[in-house]
Coordinates of C-alpha atoms and ligand atoms in Angstrom, one line a residue:
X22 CA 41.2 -23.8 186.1
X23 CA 41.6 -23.1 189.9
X24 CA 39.7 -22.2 192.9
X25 CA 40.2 -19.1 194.6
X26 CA 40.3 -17.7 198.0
X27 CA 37.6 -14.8 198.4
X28 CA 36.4 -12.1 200.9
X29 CA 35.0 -13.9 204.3
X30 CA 38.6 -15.9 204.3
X31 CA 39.2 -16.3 207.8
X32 CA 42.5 -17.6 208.2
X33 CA 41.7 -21.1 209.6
X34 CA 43.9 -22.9 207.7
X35 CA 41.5 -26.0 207.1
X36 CA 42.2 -25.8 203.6
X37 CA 46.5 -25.5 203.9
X38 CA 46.5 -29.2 205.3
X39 CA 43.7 -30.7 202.7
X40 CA 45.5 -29.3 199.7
X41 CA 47.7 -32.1 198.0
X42 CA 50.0 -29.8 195.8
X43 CA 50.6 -27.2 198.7
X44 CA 49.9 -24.6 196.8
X45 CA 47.7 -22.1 199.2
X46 CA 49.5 -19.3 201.0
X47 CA 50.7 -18.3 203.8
X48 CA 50.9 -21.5 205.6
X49 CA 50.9 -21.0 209.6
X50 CA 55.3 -20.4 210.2
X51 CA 55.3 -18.6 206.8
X52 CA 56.6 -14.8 207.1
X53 CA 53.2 -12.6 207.2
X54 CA 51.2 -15.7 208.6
X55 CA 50.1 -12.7 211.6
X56 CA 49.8 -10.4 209.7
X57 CA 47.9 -11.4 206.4
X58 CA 44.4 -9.8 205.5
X59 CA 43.7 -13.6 204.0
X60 CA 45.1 -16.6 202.1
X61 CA 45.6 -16.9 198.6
X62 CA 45.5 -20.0 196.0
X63 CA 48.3 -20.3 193.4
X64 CA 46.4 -20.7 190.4
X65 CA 49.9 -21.4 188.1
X66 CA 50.1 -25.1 190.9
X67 CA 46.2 -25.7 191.7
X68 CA 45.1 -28.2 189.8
X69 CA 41.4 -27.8 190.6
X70 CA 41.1 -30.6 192.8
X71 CA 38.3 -29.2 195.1
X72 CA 39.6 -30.3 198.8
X73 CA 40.7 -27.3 200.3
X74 CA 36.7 -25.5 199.2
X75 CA 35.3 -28.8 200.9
X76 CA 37.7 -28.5 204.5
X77 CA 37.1 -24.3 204.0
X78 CA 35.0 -23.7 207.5
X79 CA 32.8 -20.4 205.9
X80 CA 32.8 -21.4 202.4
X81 CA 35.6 -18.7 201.2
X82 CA 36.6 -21.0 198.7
X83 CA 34.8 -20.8 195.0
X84 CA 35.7 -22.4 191.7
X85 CA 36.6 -19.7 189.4
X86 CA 33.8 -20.4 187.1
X87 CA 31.3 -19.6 189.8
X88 CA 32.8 -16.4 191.2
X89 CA 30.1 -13.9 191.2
X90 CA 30.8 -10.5 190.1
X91 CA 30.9 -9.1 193.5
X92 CA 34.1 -11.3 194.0
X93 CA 35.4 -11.7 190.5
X94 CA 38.3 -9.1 191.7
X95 CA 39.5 -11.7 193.8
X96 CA 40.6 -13.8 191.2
X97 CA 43.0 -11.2 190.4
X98 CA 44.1 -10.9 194.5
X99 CA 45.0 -14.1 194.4
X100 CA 47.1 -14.8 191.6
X101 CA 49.0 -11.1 192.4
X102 CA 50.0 -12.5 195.9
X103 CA 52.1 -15.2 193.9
X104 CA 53.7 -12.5 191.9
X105 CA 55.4 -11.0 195.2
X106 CA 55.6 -14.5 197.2
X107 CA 56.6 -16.8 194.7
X108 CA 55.3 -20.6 195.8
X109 CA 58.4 -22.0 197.0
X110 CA 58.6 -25.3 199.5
X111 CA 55.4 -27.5 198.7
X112 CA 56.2 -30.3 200.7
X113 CA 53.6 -31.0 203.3
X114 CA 53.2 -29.6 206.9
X115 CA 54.3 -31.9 209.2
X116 CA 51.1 -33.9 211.2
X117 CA 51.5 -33.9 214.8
X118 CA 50.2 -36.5 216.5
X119 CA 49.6 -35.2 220.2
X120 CA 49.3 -38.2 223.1
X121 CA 49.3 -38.0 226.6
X122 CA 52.5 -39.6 228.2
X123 CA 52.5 -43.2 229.8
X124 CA 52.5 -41.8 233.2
X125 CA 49.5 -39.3 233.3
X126 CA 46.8 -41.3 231.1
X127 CA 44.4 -38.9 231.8
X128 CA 44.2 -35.3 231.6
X129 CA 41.5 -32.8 232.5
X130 CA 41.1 -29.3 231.5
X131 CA 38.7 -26.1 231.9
X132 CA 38.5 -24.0 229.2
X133 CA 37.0 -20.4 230.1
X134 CA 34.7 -19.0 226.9
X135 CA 33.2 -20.7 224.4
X136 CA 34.5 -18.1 221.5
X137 CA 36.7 -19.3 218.6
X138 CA 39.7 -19.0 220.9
X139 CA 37.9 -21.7 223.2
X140 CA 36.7 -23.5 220.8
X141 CA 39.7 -23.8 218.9
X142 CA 41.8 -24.9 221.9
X143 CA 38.8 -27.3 222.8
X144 CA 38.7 -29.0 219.8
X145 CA 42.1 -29.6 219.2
X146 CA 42.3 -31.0 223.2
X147 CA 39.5 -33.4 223.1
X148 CA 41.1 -34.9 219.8
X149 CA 43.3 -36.5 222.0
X150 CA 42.7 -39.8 224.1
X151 CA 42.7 -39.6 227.7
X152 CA 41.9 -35.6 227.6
X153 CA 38.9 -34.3 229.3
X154 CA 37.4 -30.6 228.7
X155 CA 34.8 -28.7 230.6
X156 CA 33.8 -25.6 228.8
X157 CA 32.4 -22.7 231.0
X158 CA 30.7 -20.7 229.7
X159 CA 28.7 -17.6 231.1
X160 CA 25.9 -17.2 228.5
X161 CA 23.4 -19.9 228.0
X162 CA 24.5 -20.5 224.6
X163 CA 28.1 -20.8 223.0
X164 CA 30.5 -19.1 220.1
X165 CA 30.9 -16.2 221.6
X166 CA 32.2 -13.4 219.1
X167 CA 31.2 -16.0 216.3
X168 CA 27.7 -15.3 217.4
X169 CA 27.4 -12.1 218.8
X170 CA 30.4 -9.9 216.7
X171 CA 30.3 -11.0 213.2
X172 CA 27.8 -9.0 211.2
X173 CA 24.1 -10.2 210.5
X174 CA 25.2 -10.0 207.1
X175 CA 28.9 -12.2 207.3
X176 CA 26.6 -15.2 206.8
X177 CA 29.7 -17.2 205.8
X178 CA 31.6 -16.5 208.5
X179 CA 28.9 -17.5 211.3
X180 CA 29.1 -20.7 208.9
X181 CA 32.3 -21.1 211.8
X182 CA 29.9 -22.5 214.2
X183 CA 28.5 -25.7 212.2
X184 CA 32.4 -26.2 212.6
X185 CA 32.7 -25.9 216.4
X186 CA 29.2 -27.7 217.2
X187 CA 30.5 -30.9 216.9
X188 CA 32.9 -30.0 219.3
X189 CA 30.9 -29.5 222.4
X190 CA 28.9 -32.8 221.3
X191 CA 31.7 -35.0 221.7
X192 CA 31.4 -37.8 224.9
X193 CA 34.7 -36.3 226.0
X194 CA 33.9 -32.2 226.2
X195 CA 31.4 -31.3 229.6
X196 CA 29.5 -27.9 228.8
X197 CA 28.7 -25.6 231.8
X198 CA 26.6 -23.0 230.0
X199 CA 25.0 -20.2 232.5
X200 CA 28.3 -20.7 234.8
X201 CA 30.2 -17.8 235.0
X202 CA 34.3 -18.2 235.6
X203 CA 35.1 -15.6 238.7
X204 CA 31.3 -15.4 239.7
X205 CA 30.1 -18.7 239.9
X206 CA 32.9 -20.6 240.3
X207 CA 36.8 -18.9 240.8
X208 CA 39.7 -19.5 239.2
X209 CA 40.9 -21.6 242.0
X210 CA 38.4 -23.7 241.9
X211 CA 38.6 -24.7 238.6
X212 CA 42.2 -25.6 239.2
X213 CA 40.9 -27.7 242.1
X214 CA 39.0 -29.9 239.5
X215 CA 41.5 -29.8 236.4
X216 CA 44.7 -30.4 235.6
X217 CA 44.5 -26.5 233.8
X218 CA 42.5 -23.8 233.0
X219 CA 42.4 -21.9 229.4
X220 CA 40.8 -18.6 230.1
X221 CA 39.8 -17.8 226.9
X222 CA 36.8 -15.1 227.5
X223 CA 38.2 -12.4 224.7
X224 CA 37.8 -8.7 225.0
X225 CA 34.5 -7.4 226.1
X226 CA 34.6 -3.9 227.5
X227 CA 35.7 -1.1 224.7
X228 CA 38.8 1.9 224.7
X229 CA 37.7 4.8 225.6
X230 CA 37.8 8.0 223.4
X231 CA 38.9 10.2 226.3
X232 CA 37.3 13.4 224.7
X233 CA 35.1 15.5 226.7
X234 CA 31.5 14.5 225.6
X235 CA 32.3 11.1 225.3
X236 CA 29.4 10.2 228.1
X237 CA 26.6 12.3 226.5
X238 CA 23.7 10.4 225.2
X239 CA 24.1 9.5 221.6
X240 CA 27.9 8.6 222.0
X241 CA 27.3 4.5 221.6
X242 CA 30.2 2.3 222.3
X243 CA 30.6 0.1 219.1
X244 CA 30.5 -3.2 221.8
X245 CA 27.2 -2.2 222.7
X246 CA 26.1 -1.5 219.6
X247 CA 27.0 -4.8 217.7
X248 CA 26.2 -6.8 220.8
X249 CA 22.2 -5.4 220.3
X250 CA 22.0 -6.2 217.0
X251 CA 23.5 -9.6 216.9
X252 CA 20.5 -10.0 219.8
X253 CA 23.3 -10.9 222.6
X254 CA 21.0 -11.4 226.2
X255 CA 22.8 -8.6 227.9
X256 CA 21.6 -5.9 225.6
X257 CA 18.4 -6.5 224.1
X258 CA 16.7 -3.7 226.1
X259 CA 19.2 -1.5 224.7
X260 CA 17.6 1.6 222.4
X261 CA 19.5 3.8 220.0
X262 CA 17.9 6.6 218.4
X263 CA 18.2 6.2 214.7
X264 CA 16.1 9.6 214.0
X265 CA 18.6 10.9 212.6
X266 CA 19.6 11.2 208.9
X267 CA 23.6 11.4 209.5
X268 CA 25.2 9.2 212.0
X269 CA 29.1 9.1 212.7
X270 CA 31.4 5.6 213.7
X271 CA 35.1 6.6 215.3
X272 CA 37.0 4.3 213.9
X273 CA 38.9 2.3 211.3
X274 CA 38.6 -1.8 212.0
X275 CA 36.3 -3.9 210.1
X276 CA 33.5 -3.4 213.2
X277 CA 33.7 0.5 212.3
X278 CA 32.6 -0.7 208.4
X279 CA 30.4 -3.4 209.6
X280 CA 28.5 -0.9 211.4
X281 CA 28.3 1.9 208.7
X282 CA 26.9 -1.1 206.5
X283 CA 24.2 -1.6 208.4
X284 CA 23.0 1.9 209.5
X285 CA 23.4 2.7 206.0
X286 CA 21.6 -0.3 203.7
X287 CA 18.1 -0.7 203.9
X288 CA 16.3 -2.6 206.3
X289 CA 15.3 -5.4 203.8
X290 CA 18.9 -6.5 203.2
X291 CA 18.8 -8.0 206.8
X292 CA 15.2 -9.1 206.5
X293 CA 16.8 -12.7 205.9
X294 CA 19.9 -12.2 208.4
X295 CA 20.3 -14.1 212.3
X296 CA 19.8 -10.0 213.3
X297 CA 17.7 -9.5 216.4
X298 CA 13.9 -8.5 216.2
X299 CA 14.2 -5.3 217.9
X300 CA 17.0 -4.1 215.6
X301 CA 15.5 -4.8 212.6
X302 CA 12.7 -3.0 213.8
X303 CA 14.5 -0.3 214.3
X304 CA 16.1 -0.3 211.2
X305 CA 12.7 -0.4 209.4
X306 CA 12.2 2.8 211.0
X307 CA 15.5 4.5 210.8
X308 CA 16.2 7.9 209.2
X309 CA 20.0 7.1 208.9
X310 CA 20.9 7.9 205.7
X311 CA 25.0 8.5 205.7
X312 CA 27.5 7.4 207.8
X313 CA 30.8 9.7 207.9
X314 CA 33.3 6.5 209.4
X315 CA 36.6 8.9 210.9
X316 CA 39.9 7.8 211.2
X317 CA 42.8 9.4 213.1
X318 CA 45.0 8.2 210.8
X319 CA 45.4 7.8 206.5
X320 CA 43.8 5.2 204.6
X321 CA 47.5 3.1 204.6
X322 CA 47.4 2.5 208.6
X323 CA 43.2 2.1 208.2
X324 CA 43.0 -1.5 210.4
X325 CA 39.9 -2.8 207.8
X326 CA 40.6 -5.7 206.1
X327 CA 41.2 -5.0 202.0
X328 CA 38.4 -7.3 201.0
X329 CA 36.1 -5.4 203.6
X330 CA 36.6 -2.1 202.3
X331 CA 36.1 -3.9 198.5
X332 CA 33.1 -5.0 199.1
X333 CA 31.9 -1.7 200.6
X334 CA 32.1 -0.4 197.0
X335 CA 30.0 -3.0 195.8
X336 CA 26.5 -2.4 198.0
X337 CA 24.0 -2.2 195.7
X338 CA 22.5 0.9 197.4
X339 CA 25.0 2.8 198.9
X340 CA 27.7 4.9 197.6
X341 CA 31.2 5.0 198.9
X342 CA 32.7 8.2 198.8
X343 CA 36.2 9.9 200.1
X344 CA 37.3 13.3 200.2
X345 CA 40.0 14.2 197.2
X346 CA 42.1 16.0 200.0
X347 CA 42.4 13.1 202.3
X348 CA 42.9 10.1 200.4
X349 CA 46.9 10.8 199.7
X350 CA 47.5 11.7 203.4
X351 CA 49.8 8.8 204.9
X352 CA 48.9 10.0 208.5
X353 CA 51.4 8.9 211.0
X354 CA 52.7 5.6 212.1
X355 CA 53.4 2.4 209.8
X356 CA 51.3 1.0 207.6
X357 CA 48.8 -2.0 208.9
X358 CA 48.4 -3.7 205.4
X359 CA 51.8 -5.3 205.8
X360 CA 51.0 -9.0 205.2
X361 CA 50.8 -7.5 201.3
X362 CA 52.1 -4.6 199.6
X363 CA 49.6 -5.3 197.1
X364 CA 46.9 -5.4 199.8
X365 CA 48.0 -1.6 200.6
X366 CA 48.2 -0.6 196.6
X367 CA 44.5 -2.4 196.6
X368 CA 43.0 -0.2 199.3
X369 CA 44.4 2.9 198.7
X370 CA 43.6 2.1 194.8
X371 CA 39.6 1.6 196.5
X372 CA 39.8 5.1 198.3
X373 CA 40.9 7.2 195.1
X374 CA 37.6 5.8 193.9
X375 CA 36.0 6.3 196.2
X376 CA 37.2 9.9 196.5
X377 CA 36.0 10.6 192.4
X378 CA 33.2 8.8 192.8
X379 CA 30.3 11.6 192.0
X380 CA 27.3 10.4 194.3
X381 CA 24.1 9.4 192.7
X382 CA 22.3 8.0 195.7
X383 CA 21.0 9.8 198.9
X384 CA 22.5 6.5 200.9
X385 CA 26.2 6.8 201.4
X386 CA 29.1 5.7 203.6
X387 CA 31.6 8.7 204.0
X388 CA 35.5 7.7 204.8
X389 CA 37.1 10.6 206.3
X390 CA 41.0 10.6 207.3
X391 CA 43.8 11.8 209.7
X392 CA 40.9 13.2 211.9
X393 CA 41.4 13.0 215.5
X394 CA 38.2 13.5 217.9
X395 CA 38.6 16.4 220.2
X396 CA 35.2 16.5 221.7
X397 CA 31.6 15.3 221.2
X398 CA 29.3 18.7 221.2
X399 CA 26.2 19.2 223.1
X400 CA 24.4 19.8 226.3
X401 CA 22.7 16.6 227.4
X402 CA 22.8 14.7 224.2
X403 CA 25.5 14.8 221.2
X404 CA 24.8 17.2 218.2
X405 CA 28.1 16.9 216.7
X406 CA 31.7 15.8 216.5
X407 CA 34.5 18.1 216.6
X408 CA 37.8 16.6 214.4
X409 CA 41.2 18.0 214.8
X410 CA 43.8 18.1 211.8
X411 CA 47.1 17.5 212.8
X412 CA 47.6 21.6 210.9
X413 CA 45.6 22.2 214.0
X414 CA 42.7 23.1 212.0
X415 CA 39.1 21.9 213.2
X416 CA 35.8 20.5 212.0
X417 CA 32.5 20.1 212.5
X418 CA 30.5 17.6 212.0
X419 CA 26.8 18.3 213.1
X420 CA 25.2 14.4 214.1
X421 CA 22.8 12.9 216.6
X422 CA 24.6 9.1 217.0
X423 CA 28.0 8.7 217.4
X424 CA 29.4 5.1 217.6
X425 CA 32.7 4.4 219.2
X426 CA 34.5 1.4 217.3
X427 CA 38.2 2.4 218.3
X428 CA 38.6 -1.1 219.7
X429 CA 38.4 -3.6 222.7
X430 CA 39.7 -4.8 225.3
X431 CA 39.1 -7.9 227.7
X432 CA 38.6 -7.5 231.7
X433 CA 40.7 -8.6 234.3
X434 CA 39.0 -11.4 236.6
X435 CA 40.0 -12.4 239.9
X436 CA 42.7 -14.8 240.5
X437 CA 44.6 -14.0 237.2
X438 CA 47.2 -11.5 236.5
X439 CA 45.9 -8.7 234.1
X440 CA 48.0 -6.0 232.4
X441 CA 45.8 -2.6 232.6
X442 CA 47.3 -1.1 229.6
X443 CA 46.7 -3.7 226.9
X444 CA 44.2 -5.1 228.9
X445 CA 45.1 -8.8 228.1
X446 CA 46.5 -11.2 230.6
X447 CA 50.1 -11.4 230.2
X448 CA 51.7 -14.8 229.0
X449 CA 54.4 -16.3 227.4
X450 CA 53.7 -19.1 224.7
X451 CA 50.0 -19.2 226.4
X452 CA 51.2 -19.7 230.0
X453 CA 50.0 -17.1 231.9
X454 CA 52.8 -15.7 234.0
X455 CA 53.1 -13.8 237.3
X456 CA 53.9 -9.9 235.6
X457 CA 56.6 -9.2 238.3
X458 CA 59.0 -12.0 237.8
X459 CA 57.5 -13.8 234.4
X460 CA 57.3 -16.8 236.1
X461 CA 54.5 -19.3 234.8
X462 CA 51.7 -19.7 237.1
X463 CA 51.0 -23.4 237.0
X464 CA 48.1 -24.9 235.8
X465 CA 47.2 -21.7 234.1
X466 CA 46.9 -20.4 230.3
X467 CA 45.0 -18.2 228.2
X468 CA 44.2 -18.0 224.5
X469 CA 42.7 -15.5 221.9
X470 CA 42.1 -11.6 222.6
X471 CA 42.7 -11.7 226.1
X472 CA 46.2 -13.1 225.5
X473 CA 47.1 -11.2 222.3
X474 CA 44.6 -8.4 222.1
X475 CA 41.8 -8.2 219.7
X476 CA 43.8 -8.6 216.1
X477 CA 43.2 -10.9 213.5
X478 CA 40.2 -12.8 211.9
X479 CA 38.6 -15.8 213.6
X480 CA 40.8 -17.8 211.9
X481 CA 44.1 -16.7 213.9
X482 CA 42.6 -17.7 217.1
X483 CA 43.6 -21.2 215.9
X484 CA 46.9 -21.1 215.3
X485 CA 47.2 -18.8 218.8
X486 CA 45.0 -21.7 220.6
X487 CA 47.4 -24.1 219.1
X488 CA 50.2 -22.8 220.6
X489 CA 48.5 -22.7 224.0
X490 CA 47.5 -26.5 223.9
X491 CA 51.0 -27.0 223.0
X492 CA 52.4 -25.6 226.4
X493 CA 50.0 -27.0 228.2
X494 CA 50.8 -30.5 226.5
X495 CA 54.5 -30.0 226.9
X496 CA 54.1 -28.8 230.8
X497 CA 52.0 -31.9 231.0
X498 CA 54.7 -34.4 229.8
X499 CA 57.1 -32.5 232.0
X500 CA 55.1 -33.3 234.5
X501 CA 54.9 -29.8 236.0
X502 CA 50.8 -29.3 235.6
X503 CA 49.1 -29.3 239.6
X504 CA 47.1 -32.1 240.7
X505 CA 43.8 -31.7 240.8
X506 CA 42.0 -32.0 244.6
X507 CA 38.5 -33.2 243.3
X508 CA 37.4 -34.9 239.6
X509 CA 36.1 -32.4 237.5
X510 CA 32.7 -34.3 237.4
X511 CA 32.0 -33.2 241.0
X512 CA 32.0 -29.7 239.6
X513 CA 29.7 -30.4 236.7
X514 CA 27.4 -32.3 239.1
X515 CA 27.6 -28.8 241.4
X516 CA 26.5 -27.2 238.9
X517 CA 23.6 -29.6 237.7
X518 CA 25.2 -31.1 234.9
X519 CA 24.0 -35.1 234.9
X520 CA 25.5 -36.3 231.0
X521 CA 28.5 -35.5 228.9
X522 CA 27.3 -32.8 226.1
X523 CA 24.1 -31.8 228.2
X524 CA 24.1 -27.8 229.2
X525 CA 24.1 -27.3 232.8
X526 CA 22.4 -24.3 234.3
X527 CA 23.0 -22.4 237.7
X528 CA 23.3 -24.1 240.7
X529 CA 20.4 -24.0 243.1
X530 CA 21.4 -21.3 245.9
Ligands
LIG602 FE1 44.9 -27.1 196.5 FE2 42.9 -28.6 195.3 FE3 42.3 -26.3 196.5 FE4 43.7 -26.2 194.2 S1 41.6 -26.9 194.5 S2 44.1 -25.0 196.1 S3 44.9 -28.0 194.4 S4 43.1 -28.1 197.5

């Protein structure tokens, strides 16, 4: 008997350090750590023992007698990985034990977001004795993309902040929720009460198409979009009109398929789901029908996760269909599913069904390939898309709502160095560095999406935050972090905080 890995896996690694026999892969310094779509039990080594589904943060991890048939495939995906990555070493990973040094007993840091990239580097800070975090935070509650960009219907995966709660309770971890980093309080000042600053505030504004129509009403940006539905303050006065029985996502990452999901199920499947009032309302009333999801590229570079598109196949109301034509076209560029080959064979295995799958149901999600977007049609408002082959051919697609899920990137704030083409802020092992000479700035770090770029589940932000708090800790014993002019309690009292895991509001003008 074994356990096995299944589809809202988010690459925490919790489980790799509570399993005794070692036998769950990759492991964080493993080749394809980055890159893979999940990890994966040896069921030849388990021996059934439980841990790893008890330490699992979104309860991935299922006994193979209790795999429902939705994930029963993943039995399968997890003993194939073995079958290309034989086990190998199974001794265990090395503990590290962090402490501050003799000379600097006490430590304080900000950390800028309260996403998993925050989080993560918060948690694994205030572990340590003598630490002290304050967590900034704009909104008036925290988790970030855990609350706001995982789907109403990833109820496993917003499991992630039962995890992280704990966190912001502890006696050593100040939250300043409603405080904004660069409005409320700059970057300097921070550094003026800490010892460092993690900015770790993601990526929040979206790529552009940069095809003419792109600003016509109908053309939705995929932030905006997720950010209503997930009921996020900024954007609950937002309207889309869902009149429409076609809509079209640009677009190939799980958010493009998330999306599709949810236009295309009925309302009820959310009725149960943290979604937002207003969008559930206007999902009762929506006309939406189909969802054609385009991708400039073939289904081998598609940036989905495997286990996404799966489970696409599986909606209960919803067919998944492909076009015959399209689903043998490699487009250009390398493939993304690199962490596996047999993740690739998987999900071009799920496209050639999906492409001779005969429809039965007037619901249906449409994936269309190697399909660039030349221009979004109409006057005032969109009534189509029009797709370029790369024979030079075009298409037509006649539509009322476009979402644009082609991808994210963070903002640059004041006081830190930002690169305007990848739109992160540019580091080296999580020191943020001045561009021209890449020279560390002292005192300053960053973590997550706005270091890296938005890749990767939730999960990866840990082992990126890890390496972050392990500059910091190293500058720290090399006794090249700033002193702070001011305790960082005189900032949390500024801003109204009066105990240690209270929320603090805006300070009175
Ligand atoms: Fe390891 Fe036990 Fe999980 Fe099997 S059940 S993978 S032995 S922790």
């Amino acid at each position: 008997m074994t356990f096995v890995i299944t589809q809202s896996c988010c690459n925490d690694t919790s489980c790799v350090a509570a399993c005794p026999v070692q036998c769950i892969r990759p492991r964080p310094g493993d080749p394809g750590f980055t890159t893979t779509e999940q990890l994966y039990i040896d069921p030849a080594t388990c021996i059934d023992c439980g841990a790893c589904a008890a330490e699992c943060p979104v309860d991935a991890i299922v006994h193979e007698t209790d795999l429902p048939a939705r994930l029963e495939e993943f039995r399968g995906i997890n003993a194939d990985y073995f079958a290309e990555h034989p086990l190998g070493d199974t001794s265990p990973p090395l503990l590290v034990r962090r402490r501050l040094p003799r000379e600097q007993p006490r430590l304080t840091v900000a950390v800028v977001g309260s996403g998993p990239a925050a989080l993560y580097a918060a948690a694994e800070l205030s572990e340590i004795r003598g630490v002290e975090v304050t967590v900034v935070e704009r909104l008036s509650e925290p988790y970030g993309l855990v609350r706001f960009g995982v789907a109403p219907d990833h109820g496993r995966t917003r499991l992630m902040t039962e995890r992280f709660a704990p966190v912001l309770r502890r006696p050593n971890v100040t939250c300043l929720f409603g405080v904004e980093a660069g409005r409320d309080v700059s970057v300097e000042d921070l550094l003026r009460h800490h010892h460092a600053v993690i900015w770790a505030t993601g990526a929040f504004a979206d790529r552009a198409l940069e095809v003419p129509g792109e600003d016509l009403e109908g053309s939705v940006s995929a932030r905006d979009f997720v950010a209503w539905y997930n009921g996020h303050p900024d954007f609950t006065d937002r309207r889309f009109d869902l009149s429409g029985r076609r809509a079209v996502v640009i677009g190939n990452g799980n958010v493009a398929l998330d999306i599709a999901r949810l236009l295309t199920q009925p309302a009820t499947v959310y009725e149960h789901t943290p979604i937002s009032p207003h969008a559930l309302r206007a999902l009762r009333a929506s006309a939406v029908e189909e969802v054609v999801v385009v991708a400039r590229r073939g289904p081998a570079q598609a940036a989905y996760g495997t286990a996404e598109l799966l489970a696409l196949a599986h909606l209960p109301e919803v067919d998944l269909l492909a076009l015959p034509g399209e689903t043998s076209t490699a487009g250009p560029g390398p493939d993304s599913a690199d962490g596996s080959s047999l993740d690739l064979r998987r999900r071009l295995d799920a496209v050639r069904k999906a492409a001779a799958r005969t429809p039965t149901r007037s619901r249906r999600i449409t994936l269309r390939y190697s399909l660039a977007p030349a221009e979004l049609t109409g006057d005032t408002a969109v009534t189509g898309v029009l797709l370029k082959r790369s024979d030079g051919t075009t298409e037509k697609i006649d539509t009322g709502l476009v979402v644009r899920a082609i991808g994210f990137r963070g903002l640059p704030a004041a006081g830190l160095p930002f690169d305007p083409v990848t739109g992160t802020v540019p580091d080296r092992a999580g020191r943020v560095v001045d561009p021209s000479t890449q020279t560390p700035l002292p005192g300053l770090y960053c973590t997550g999406w706005i270091r890296r770029g938005p890749s990767g589940t939730i999960g990866t932000n840990r082992t990126d935050a890890a390496e972050t708090v392990a500059s910091l800790l190293d500058d720290c014993a090399q006794g090249r972090l700033p002193t702070p002019a001011a305790p960082s309690a005189v900032l949390a009292a500024h801003f109204g905080k009066t105990s240690r895991g209270t929320v603090a509001g805006r300070p009175s003008q």
